[in-house]
Structures are given as C-alpha cells and as structure tokens.
C-alpha cells in the first residue's frame, strides 16, 4: 500500500480534524467538503478536513486534489488501492492534528450540522459521542439488518447502545488511538471504547437518502444485501465474538487513566 499525502495545513492549529473516507464519490466530495467547512466556520470551530481516497476508480482523487490546492484546510491522503473504509479511517486518524477527531461519510447521507451538536457535547466531560440514525434513508431490509446487529451487541455486551455502526462519530484525540480502536473492525469501535471505560453518549442524527453514487456495502433487491454484504456480515460476526472473548482484557486497557462507569 503506497500512501501519499497532498496538501499542508497552514495557519492556526485545528481544534477538529474531520476524516472523510472516499471510494468513488466524485459527485459528492465537493459538496461534502463545502458543507462541512461552511458549518464549522459558522460555528467558529477551527478545523481541518482530511479526505482519504480509498483507491477510487473515478475522479474522486482528482477532485479532492483540486480542493486541497484551493483550500488550506483540506488535506488529501491517497491509499493507492482499495483497502476498505476501516483502513481509510485509520490512516486519516493517524494524520489528524486536531484535539478532536470526527468521522464523516462522503456520501452526504449525514448532515454536517449534527457534527457541531456532537462536538459541543464533549464539553459535558465526555470522551466520545456517537450518532444514532433515524434510518429514513435506508430501505426496509438494510434497516432490519442494522437493528438486528445492534440488538446483538446490546445483548452480548450488556450495554445500552442504539447504533454502533453509525458513520458519524466525534472522539477526543487521546481516545482516537489509530493503532487500537479499529482492532475489531469499524462497527465495534463504540462498544470497544465503552468496554475500555470511556465516557460517551449518543446523539440522534438525520439520515438522508443518497443523491449520487451507490452504496458500497448493501445492494437492495439482492439476497441478504448482496455478496459483499454477506461477507461483511460473516466477518463482523467473527469480530464480535472475538471482542466478546477479549472484553476482560480490553476492560483493563485504558488509554487515559482511570474512568468512571460509562453511561449512555
């Protein structure tokens, strides 16, 4: 994997680093970056946006490059090949310079306005904030799969958790350890951090229908959402059992000293 970085942050140090993983999002990336920038600028939050190109075969990288050339707050990380969303986020987090790290999907199914709300919640002494989707932008089958998975997580780990795999999250930098938080896959980042004893809450977020491009994971009209979704279900089920087996060890692994019990 030959990773290259384009763009250099100039001026003030960002408070928030927004990591945006992209795979074939040429029709969304401009609007995504513009909307994030407009909302954070209006809220007077110093920021940077890291666009991570995950081996796109369209013009996503070219358009992201143009954005970095015309905007000092945009940096581009090119993975050179398709490595998957988890690796894309991991590489973005590694390069984040802000005290706060946010995850935000490029497809604009989430609203950047929710980022501001979630960032503000960190002032309540929390370590990370997770979004909870209203599922208005999903079909019945995809919604059913997601809700079933979340029920399994709640049952197995005995924790209140409504939406472990929401694509919008905000974490304090000391919590967002790129080398360890993705060890069990992206859907288990939130339960992993809760097991480690970090303080958190969940904030309702609006889920919009995708206007451009297509989902990289779930194919409507296909059995169990298509072959890629079946592979994802199998992989994440194995990772869930793996985390369950290692949860006693993870509960002793705290990145920032002693913590109180987690509340949702």
PDB file of C-alpha atoms in Angstrom:
ATOM      1  CA  UNK A   1       0.000   0.000   0.000  1.00  0.00           C
ATOM      2  CA  UNK A   2       1.709   3.180  -1.208  1.00  0.00           C
ATOM      3  CA  UNK A   3       0.170   6.037   0.768  1.00  0.00           C
ATOM      4  CA  UNK A   4       0.707   9.631  -0.337  1.00  0.00           C
ATOM      5  CA  UNK A   5      -0.457  12.870   1.274  1.00  0.00           C
ATOM      6  CA  UNK A   6      -1.397  16.035  -0.587  1.00  0.00           C
ATOM      7  CA  UNK A   7      -1.806  19.445   0.990  1.00  0.00           C
ATOM      8  CA  UNK A   8      -0.336  21.105   4.056  1.00  0.00           C
ATOM      9  CA  UNK A   9      -2.317  22.772   6.801  1.00  0.00           C
ATOM     10  CA  UNK A  10      -1.299  26.409   7.141  1.00  0.00           C
ATOM     11  CA  UNK A  11      -2.095  28.919   9.850  1.00  0.00           C
ATOM     12  CA  UNK A  12      -3.865  28.002  13.083  1.00  0.00           C
ATOM     13  CA  UNK A  13      -3.862  24.556  14.616  1.00  0.00           C
ATOM     14  CA  UNK A  14      -7.249  22.884  14.084  1.00  0.00           C
ATOM     15  CA  UNK A  15      -9.448  22.026  17.033  1.00  0.00           C
ATOM     16  CA  UNK A  16     -11.298  19.416  14.985  1.00  0.00           C
ATOM     17  CA  UNK A  17      -9.941  17.042  12.335  1.00  0.00           C
ATOM     18  CA  UNK A  18     -12.774  15.681  10.167  1.00  0.00           C
ATOM     19  CA  UNK A  19     -11.778  12.415   8.481  1.00  0.00           C
ATOM     20  CA  UNK A  20     -13.766  11.714   5.295  1.00  0.00           C
ATOM     21  CA  UNK A  21     -13.167   8.266   3.723  1.00  0.00           C
ATOM     22  CA  UNK A  22     -13.971   8.173   0.000  1.00  0.00           C
ATOM     23  CA  UNK A  23     -14.422   5.452  -2.583  1.00  0.00           C
ATOM     24  CA  UNK A  24     -15.853   6.576  -5.946  1.00  0.00           C
ATOM     25  CA  UNK A  25     -17.519   9.731  -4.592  1.00  0.00           C
ATOM     26  CA  UNK A  26     -16.591  12.139  -7.390  1.00  0.00           C
ATOM     27  CA  UNK A  27     -20.111  13.605  -7.490  1.00  0.00           C
ATOM     28  CA  UNK A  28     -20.286  14.142  -3.730  1.00  0.00           C
ATOM     29  CA  UNK A  29     -16.847  15.166  -2.493  1.00  0.00           C
ATOM     30  CA  UNK A  30     -17.042  18.860  -3.474  1.00  0.00           C
ATOM     31  CA  UNK A  31     -20.420  19.381  -1.770  1.00  0.00           C
ATOM     32  CA  UNK A  32     -19.332  17.305   1.227  1.00  0.00           C
ATOM     33  CA  UNK A  33     -16.210  19.381   1.877  1.00  0.00           C
ATOM     34  CA  UNK A  34     -18.046  22.665   1.216  1.00  0.00           C
ATOM     35  CA  UNK A  35     -20.875  21.794   3.614  1.00  0.00           C
ATOM     36  CA  UNK A  36     -18.553  20.655   6.412  1.00  0.00           C
ATOM     37  CA  UNK A  37     -16.431  23.797   6.022  1.00  0.00           C
ATOM     38  CA  UNK A  38     -19.444  26.130   5.994  1.00  0.00           C
ATOM     39  CA  UNK A  39     -20.968  24.649   9.144  1.00  0.00           C
ATOM     40  CA  UNK A  40     -17.745  24.560  11.190  1.00  0.00           C
ATOM     41  CA  UNK A  41     -16.771  28.043  10.023  1.00  0.00           C
ATOM     42  CA  UNK A  42     -20.176  29.399  11.065  1.00  0.00           C
ATOM     43  CA  UNK A  43     -19.740  27.763  14.490  1.00  0.00           C
ATOM     44  CA  UNK A  44     -16.260  29.346  14.760  1.00  0.00           C
ATOM     45  CA  UNK A  45     -14.614  25.959  15.249  1.00  0.00           C
ATOM     46  CA  UNK A  46     -11.033  25.753  13.886  1.00  0.00           C
ATOM     47  CA  UNK A  47     -10.889  22.680  11.673  1.00  0.00           C
ATOM     48  CA  UNK A  48      -9.160  20.654   9.012  1.00  0.00           C
ATOM     49  CA  UNK A  49     -10.691  18.128   6.611  1.00  0.00           C
ATOM     50  CA  UNK A  50      -8.763  15.001   5.699  1.00  0.00           C
ATOM     51  CA  UNK A  51     -10.134  13.397   2.542  1.00  0.00           C
ATOM     52  CA  UNK A  52      -8.900   9.799   2.398  1.00  0.00           C
ATOM     53  CA  UNK A  53      -9.116   8.341  -1.109  1.00  0.00           C
ATOM     54  CA  UNK A  54      -9.626   4.594  -0.812  1.00  0.00           C
ATOM     55  CA  UNK A  55      -8.479   3.526  -4.268  1.00  0.00           C
ATOM     56  CA  UNK A  56     -11.274   5.250  -6.196  1.00  0.00           C
ATOM     57  CA  UNK A  57     -11.556   4.344  -9.882  1.00  0.00           C
ATOM     58  CA  UNK A  58     -13.408   7.542 -10.819  1.00  0.00           C
ATOM     59  CA  UNK A  59     -12.204  11.161 -10.478  1.00  0.00           C
ATOM     60  CA  UNK A  60     -12.577  11.354  -6.682  1.00  0.00           C
ATOM     61  CA  UNK A  61      -8.826  11.784  -6.177  1.00  0.00           C
ATOM     62  CA  UNK A  62      -8.527  14.470  -8.846  1.00  0.00           C
ATOM     63  CA  UNK A  63     -11.376  16.497  -7.412  1.00  0.00           C
ATOM     64  CA  UNK A  64     -10.076  16.079  -3.868  1.00  0.00           C
ATOM     65  CA  UNK A  65      -6.650  17.225  -5.065  1.00  0.00           C
ATOM     66  CA  UNK A  66      -8.214  20.358  -6.577  1.00  0.00           C
ATOM     67  CA  UNK A  67      -9.953  21.069  -3.271  1.00  0.00           C
ATOM     68  CA  UNK A  68      -6.670  20.813  -1.383  1.00  0.00           C
ATOM     69  CA  UNK A  69      -4.981  23.181  -3.818  1.00  0.00           C
ATOM     70  CA  UNK A  70      -7.653  25.849  -3.365  1.00  0.00           C
ATOM     71  CA  UNK A  71      -8.368  25.375   0.349  1.00  0.00           C
ATOM     72  CA  UNK A  72      -5.647  25.402   3.000  1.00  0.00           C
ATOM     73  CA  UNK A  73      -7.841  23.458   5.427  1.00  0.00           C
ATOM     74  CA  UNK A  74      -8.133  20.405   3.116  1.00  0.00           C
ATOM     75  CA  UNK A  75      -5.557  17.618   3.127  1.00  0.00           C
ATOM     76  CA  UNK A  76      -5.764  14.519   0.941  1.00  0.00           C
ATOM     77  CA  UNK A  77      -4.489  11.067   1.833  1.00  0.00           C
ATOM     78  CA  UNK A  78      -4.351   8.647  -1.104  1.00  0.00           C
ATOM     79  CA  UNK A  79      -4.145   4.969  -0.129  1.00  0.00           C
ATOM     80  CA  UNK A  80      -3.148   3.984  -3.669  1.00  0.00           C
ATOM     81  CA  UNK A  81      -5.510   0.998  -3.673  1.00  0.00           C
ATOM     82  CA  UNK A  82      -8.886  -0.038  -2.304  1.00  0.00           C
ATOM     83  CA  UNK A  83      -8.245  -1.049   1.327  1.00  0.00           C
ATOM     84  CA  UNK A  84     -11.704  -0.593   2.809  1.00  0.00           C
ATOM     85  CA  UNK A  85     -13.331   2.030   4.997  1.00  0.00           C
ATOM     86  CA  UNK A  86     -11.722   0.854   8.234  1.00  0.00           C
ATOM     87  CA  UNK A  87      -8.181   1.289   6.867  1.00  0.00           C
ATOM     88  CA  UNK A  88      -9.150   4.623   5.309  1.00  0.00           C
ATOM     89  CA  UNK A  89     -10.329   5.935   8.679  1.00  0.00           C
ATOM     90  CA  UNK A  90      -7.283   4.502  10.426  1.00  0.00           C
ATOM     91  CA  UNK A  91      -4.880   6.305   8.098  1.00  0.00           C
ATOM     92  CA  UNK A  92      -6.862   9.523   8.435  1.00  0.00           C
ATOM     93  CA  UNK A  93      -6.823   9.333  12.228  1.00  0.00           C
ATOM     94  CA  UNK A  94      -3.056   8.741  12.177  1.00  0.00           C
ATOM     95  CA  UNK A  95      -2.567  12.043  10.388  1.00  0.00           C
ATOM     96  CA  UNK A  96      -5.155  14.087  12.272  1.00  0.00           C
ATOM     97  CA  UNK A  97      -3.753  17.151  14.055  1.00  0.00           C
ATOM     98  CA  UNK A  98      -6.808  18.293  15.975  1.00  0.00           C
ATOM     99  CA  UNK A  99      -7.628  17.770  19.645  1.00  0.00           C
ATOM    100  CA  UNK A 100     -10.900  16.247  18.431  1.00  0.00           C
ATOM    101  CA  UNK A 101     -11.310  13.704  15.621  1.00  0.00           C
ATOM    102  CA  UNK A 102     -14.585  13.293  13.734  1.00  0.00           C
ATOM    103  CA  UNK A 103     -15.658  10.588  11.279  1.00  0.00           C
ATOM    104  CA  UNK A 104     -17.924  11.729   8.454  1.00  0.00           C
ATOM    105  CA  UNK A 105     -19.068   9.810   5.357  1.00  0.00           C
ATOM    106  CA  UNK A 106     -18.595  11.418   1.932  1.00  0.00           C
ATOM    107  CA  UNK A 107     -21.979  10.364   0.544  1.00  0.00           C
ATOM    108  CA  UNK A 108     -23.821  13.208   2.348  1.00  0.00           C
ATOM    109  CA  UNK A 109     -26.331  10.894   3.967  1.00  0.00           C
ATOM    110  CA  UNK A 110     -25.455  12.694   7.209  1.00  0.00           C
ATOM    111  CA  UNK A 111     -25.760  16.394   7.951  1.00  0.00           C
ATOM    112  CA  UNK A 112     -22.629  18.371   8.915  1.00  0.00           C
ATOM    113  CA  UNK A 113     -24.865  20.367  11.279  1.00  0.00           C
ATOM    114  CA  UNK A 114     -25.013  17.292  13.501  1.00  0.00           C
ATOM    115  CA  UNK A 115     -21.219  17.464  13.828  1.00  0.00           C
ATOM    116  CA  UNK A 116     -21.468  20.798  15.641  1.00  0.00           C
ATOM    117  CA  UNK A 117     -24.027  19.386  18.092  1.00  0.00           C
ATOM    118  CA  UNK A 118     -21.863  16.339  18.766  1.00  0.00           C
ATOM    119  CA  UNK A 119     -18.686  18.393  19.228  1.00  0.00           C
ATOM    120  CA  UNK A 120     -20.493  20.598  21.752  1.00  0.00           C
ATOM    121  CA  UNK A 121     -21.482  17.523  23.793  1.00  0.00           C
ATOM    122  CA  UNK A 122     -17.806  16.839  24.516  1.00  0.00           C
ATOM    123  CA  UNK A 123     -17.930  19.873  26.803  1.00  0.00           C
ATOM    124  CA  UNK A 124     -20.025  17.735  29.170  1.00  0.00           C
ATOM    125  CA  UNK A 125     -16.861  15.859  30.139  1.00  0.00           C
ATOM    126  CA  UNK A 126     -17.387  13.057  27.639  1.00  0.00           C
ATOM    127  CA  UNK A 127     -14.684  11.195  25.710  1.00  0.00           C
ATOM    128  CA  UNK A 128     -16.634  10.430  22.571  1.00  0.00           C
ATOM    129  CA  UNK A 129     -20.053  10.974  21.012  1.00  0.00           C
ATOM    130  CA  UNK A 130     -21.753   8.562  18.639  1.00  0.00           C
ATOM    131  CA  UNK A 131     -24.605   9.294  16.237  1.00  0.00           C
ATOM    132  CA  UNK A 132     -27.826   7.275  16.145  1.00  0.00           C
ATOM    133  CA  UNK A 133     -29.559   7.093  12.783  1.00  0.00           C
ATOM    134  CA  UNK A 134     -33.284   7.535  12.161  1.00  0.00           C
ATOM    135  CA  UNK A 135     -32.957   5.166   9.142  1.00  0.00           C
ATOM    136  CA  UNK A 136     -35.084   7.383   6.872  1.00  0.00           C
ATOM    137  CA  UNK A 137     -32.513   6.972   4.088  1.00  0.00           C
ATOM    138  CA  UNK A 138     -32.403   3.163   4.254  1.00  0.00           C
ATOM    139  CA  UNK A 139     -34.679   0.508   2.833  1.00  0.00           C
ATOM    140  CA  UNK A 140     -36.533  -1.999   4.992  1.00  0.00           C
ATOM    141  CA  UNK A 141     -34.005  -4.829   4.568  1.00  0.00           C
ATOM    142  CA  UNK A 142     -30.938  -2.745   5.391  1.00  0.00           C
ATOM    143  CA  UNK A 143     -32.691  -1.191   8.388  1.00  0.00           C
ATOM    144  CA  UNK A 144     -33.648  -4.638   9.696  1.00  0.00           C
ATOM    145  CA  UNK A 145     -30.062  -5.929   9.405  1.00  0.00           C
ATOM    146  CA  UNK A 146     -28.653  -2.890  11.209  1.00  0.00           C
ATOM    147  CA  UNK A 147     -31.156  -3.022  14.047  1.00  0.00           C
ATOM    148  CA  UNK A 148     -30.649  -6.761  14.499  1.00  0.00           C
ATOM    149  CA  UNK A 149     -26.884  -6.259  14.752  1.00  0.00           C
ATOM    150  CA  UNK A 150     -27.301  -3.550  17.373  1.00  0.00           C
ATOM    151  CA  UNK A 151     -29.636  -5.755  19.407  1.00  0.00           C
ATOM    152  CA  UNK A 152     -26.974  -8.490  19.338  1.00  0.00           C
ATOM    153  CA  UNK A 153     -24.324  -6.054  20.580  1.00  0.00           C
ATOM    154  CA  UNK A 154     -26.576  -4.836  23.404  1.00  0.00           C
ATOM    155  CA  UNK A 155     -27.384  -8.396  24.439  1.00  0.00           C
ATOM    156  CA  UNK A 156     -23.859  -9.833  24.284  1.00  0.00           C
ATOM    157  CA  UNK A 157     -22.100  -6.920  25.995  1.00  0.00           C
ATOM    158  CA  UNK A 158     -24.925  -5.934  28.354  1.00  0.00           C
ATOM    159  CA  UNK A 159     -24.681  -2.273  27.385  1.00  0.00           C
ATOM    160  CA  UNK A 160     -27.088   0.381  26.230  1.00  0.00           C
ATOM    161  CA  UNK A 161     -26.127   1.039  22.631  1.00  0.00           C
ATOM    162  CA  UNK A 162     -28.549   2.029  19.900  1.00  0.00           C
ATOM    163  CA  UNK A 163     -26.366   2.331  16.812  1.00  0.00           C
ATOM    164  CA  UNK A 164     -22.790   1.031  16.928  1.00  0.00           C
ATOM    165  CA  UNK A 165     -22.187   1.404  13.174  1.00  0.00           C
ATOM    166  CA  UNK A 166     -23.341   4.981  12.594  1.00  0.00           C
ATOM    167  CA  UNK A 167     -20.960   6.739  10.177  1.00  0.00           C
ATOM    168  CA  UNK A 168     -20.709   9.972  12.174  1.00  0.00           C
ATOM    169  CA  UNK A 169     -18.670   9.969  15.383  1.00  0.00           C
ATOM    170  CA  UNK A 170     -16.684  12.527  17.400  1.00  0.00           C
ATOM    171  CA  UNK A 171     -13.796  11.488  19.674  1.00  0.00           C
ATOM    172  CA  UNK A 172     -11.219  13.223  21.813  1.00  0.00           C
ATOM    173  CA  UNK A 173      -7.746  12.765  20.326  1.00  0.00           C
ATOM    174  CA  UNK A 174      -6.451  10.730  23.270  1.00  0.00           C
ATOM    175  CA  UNK A 175      -9.327   8.268  22.763  1.00  0.00           C
ATOM    176  CA  UNK A 176      -8.833   8.000  18.996  1.00  0.00           C
ATOM    177  CA  UNK A 177      -5.790   5.737  19.074  1.00  0.00           C
ATOM    178  CA  UNK A 178      -5.453   4.678  15.431  1.00  0.00           C
ATOM    179  CA  UNK A 179      -3.394   1.627  16.348  1.00  0.00           C
ATOM    180  CA  UNK A 180      -6.008   0.034  18.612  1.00  0.00           C
ATOM    181  CA  UNK A 181      -9.559   1.345  18.186  1.00  0.00           C
ATOM    182  CA  UNK A 182     -10.074  -0.442  14.844  1.00  0.00           C
ATOM    183  CA  UNK A 183      -8.713  -3.795  16.057  1.00  0.00           C
ATOM    184  CA  UNK A 184     -12.144  -5.457  15.891  1.00  0.00           C
ATOM    185  CA  UNK A 185     -13.471  -3.602  12.850  1.00  0.00           C
ATOM    186  CA  UNK A 186     -15.376  -0.354  12.425  1.00  0.00           C
ATOM    187  CA  UNK A 187     -18.803  -1.468  13.761  1.00  0.00           C
ATOM    188  CA  UNK A 188     -17.204  -2.394  17.093  1.00  0.00           C
ATOM    189  CA  UNK A 189     -15.279   0.828  17.742  1.00  0.00           C
ATOM    190  CA  UNK A 190     -18.026   2.168  20.022  1.00  0.00           C
ATOM    191  CA  UNK A 191     -18.526  -1.000  22.124  1.00  0.00           C
ATOM    192  CA  UNK A 192     -14.737  -1.370  22.375  1.00  0.00           C
ATOM    193  CA  UNK A 193     -14.336   2.143  23.755  1.00  0.00           C
ATOM    194  CA  UNK A 194     -17.218   1.611  26.168  1.00  0.00           C
ATOM    195  CA  UNK A 195     -15.622  -1.631  27.384  1.00  0.00           C
ATOM    196  CA  UNK A 196     -12.400   0.314  27.970  1.00  0.00           C
ATOM    197  CA  UNK A 197     -14.330   2.630  30.259  1.00  0.00           C
ATOM    198  CA  UNK A 198     -14.533   5.830  28.255  1.00  0.00           C
ATOM    199  CA  UNK A 199     -17.432   8.206  28.897  1.00  0.00           C
ATOM    200  CA  UNK A 200     -19.859   8.550  25.987  1.00  0.00           C
ATOM    201  CA  UNK A 201     -23.321   9.443  24.803  1.00  0.00           C
ATOM    202  CA  UNK A 202     -25.366   9.003  21.645  1.00  0.00           C
ATOM    203  CA  UNK A 203     -26.978  11.847  19.702  1.00  0.00           C
ATOM    204  CA  UNK A 204     -29.844  11.352  17.215  1.00  0.00           C
ATOM    205  CA  UNK A 205     -28.798  12.249  13.654  1.00  0.00           C
ATOM    206  CA  UNK A 206     -30.805  12.559  10.458  1.00  0.00           C
ATOM    207  CA  UNK A 207     -30.088  10.028   7.710  1.00  0.00           C
ATOM    208  CA  UNK A 208     -30.711  11.340   4.204  1.00  0.00           C
ATOM    209  CA  UNK A 209     -31.141   9.362   1.007  1.00  0.00           C
ATOM    210  CA  UNK A 210     -28.028   9.172  -1.142  1.00  0.00           C
ATOM    211  CA  UNK A 211     -28.365  11.559  -4.115  1.00  0.00           C
ATOM    212  CA  UNK A 212     -25.314  10.489  -6.129  1.00  0.00           C
ATOM    213  CA  UNK A 213     -23.420   7.221  -6.487  1.00  0.00           C
ATOM    214  CA  UNK A 214     -24.387   3.940  -4.885  1.00  0.00           C
ATOM    215  CA  UNK A 215     -23.872   2.128  -1.610  1.00  0.00           C
ATOM    216  CA  UNK A 216     -20.573   0.247  -1.384  1.00  0.00           C
ATOM    217  CA  UNK A 217     -21.972  -2.323   1.044  1.00  0.00           C
ATOM    218  CA  UNK A 218     -25.672  -3.078   0.657  1.00  0.00           C
ATOM    219  CA  UNK A 219     -27.427  -3.851  -2.622  1.00  0.00           C
ATOM    220  CA  UNK A 220     -31.196  -3.536  -2.473  1.00  0.00           C
ATOM    221  CA  UNK A 221     -33.048  -6.350  -4.199  1.00  0.00           C
ATOM    222  CA  UNK A 222     -30.238  -8.873  -3.668  1.00  0.00           C
ATOM    223  CA  UNK A 223     -30.334 -11.830  -1.280  1.00  0.00           C
ATOM    224  CA  UNK A 224     -29.100 -10.639   2.145  1.00  0.00           C
ATOM    225  CA  UNK A 225     -27.977  -7.394   0.520  1.00  0.00           C
ATOM    226  CA  UNK A 226     -25.597  -8.990  -1.995  1.00  0.00           C
ATOM    227  CA  UNK A 227     -22.368 -10.992  -1.790  1.00  0.00           C
ATOM    228  CA  UNK A 228     -20.276  -8.164  -0.327  1.00  0.00           C
ATOM    229  CA  UNK A 229     -22.786  -7.587   2.448  1.00  0.00           C
ATOM    230  CA  UNK A 230     -22.831 -11.321   3.216  1.00  0.00           C
ATOM    231  CA  UNK A 231     -19.025 -11.276   3.530  1.00  0.00           C
ATOM    232  CA  UNK A 232     -19.263  -8.239   5.809  1.00  0.00           C
ATOM    233  CA  UNK A 233     -21.875  -9.929   7.999  1.00  0.00           C
ATOM    234  CA  UNK A 234     -19.677 -13.017   8.332  1.00  0.00           C
ATOM    235  CA  UNK A 235     -16.525 -11.018   9.095  1.00  0.00           C
ATOM    236  CA  UNK A 236     -18.164  -8.706  11.623  1.00  0.00           C
ATOM    237  CA  UNK A 237     -19.869 -11.637  13.355  1.00  0.00           C
ATOM    238  CA  UNK A 238     -16.448 -13.238  13.857  1.00  0.00           C
ATOM    239  CA  UNK A 239     -15.026  -9.931  15.109  1.00  0.00           C
ATOM    240  CA  UNK A 240     -17.957  -9.536  17.506  1.00  0.00           C
ATOM    241  CA  UNK A 241     -17.233 -12.930  19.056  1.00  0.00           C
ATOM    242  CA  UNK A 242     -13.531 -12.047  19.145  1.00  0.00           C
ATOM    243  CA  UNK A 243     -14.233  -8.862  21.103  1.00  0.00           C
ATOM    244  CA  UNK A 244     -16.552 -10.754  23.416  1.00  0.00           C
ATOM    245  CA  UNK A 245     -13.743 -13.209  24.183  1.00  0.00           C
ATOM    246  CA  UNK A 246     -11.227 -10.400  24.742  1.00  0.00           C
ATOM    247  CA  UNK A 247     -13.509  -7.992  26.625  1.00  0.00           C
ATOM    248  CA  UNK A 248     -12.000  -8.791  30.081  1.00  0.00           C
ATOM    249  CA  UNK A 249      -8.575  -7.813  28.748  1.00  0.00           C
ATOM    250  CA  UNK A 250      -9.885  -4.736  26.922  1.00  0.00           C
ATOM    251  CA  UNK A 251     -11.628  -3.508  30.071  1.00  0.00           C
ATOM    252  CA  UNK A 252      -8.211  -3.280  31.725  1.00  0.00           C
ATOM    253  CA  UNK A 253      -6.697  -1.399  28.790  1.00  0.00           C
ATOM    254  CA  UNK A 254      -7.447   2.259  29.382  1.00  0.00           C
ATOM    255  CA  UNK A 255      -5.759   4.868  27.247  1.00  0.00           C
ATOM    256  CA  UNK A 256      -6.256   7.803  29.579  1.00  0.00           C
ATOM    257  CA  UNK A 257      -6.118   6.638  33.170  1.00  0.00           C
ATOM    258  CA  UNK A 258      -8.998   5.554  35.425  1.00  0.00           C
ATOM    259  CA  UNK A 259     -12.516   6.261  34.226  1.00  0.00           C
ATOM    260  CA  UNK A 260     -15.914   6.136  35.794  1.00  0.00           C
ATOM    261  CA  UNK A 261     -18.540   3.697  34.597  1.00  0.00           C
ATOM    262  CA  UNK A 262     -19.928   4.549  31.169  1.00  0.00           C
ATOM    263  CA  UNK A 263     -23.432   5.910  30.778  1.00  0.00           C
ATOM    264  CA  UNK A 264     -25.327   6.277  27.517  1.00  0.00           C
TER     265      UNK A 264
END
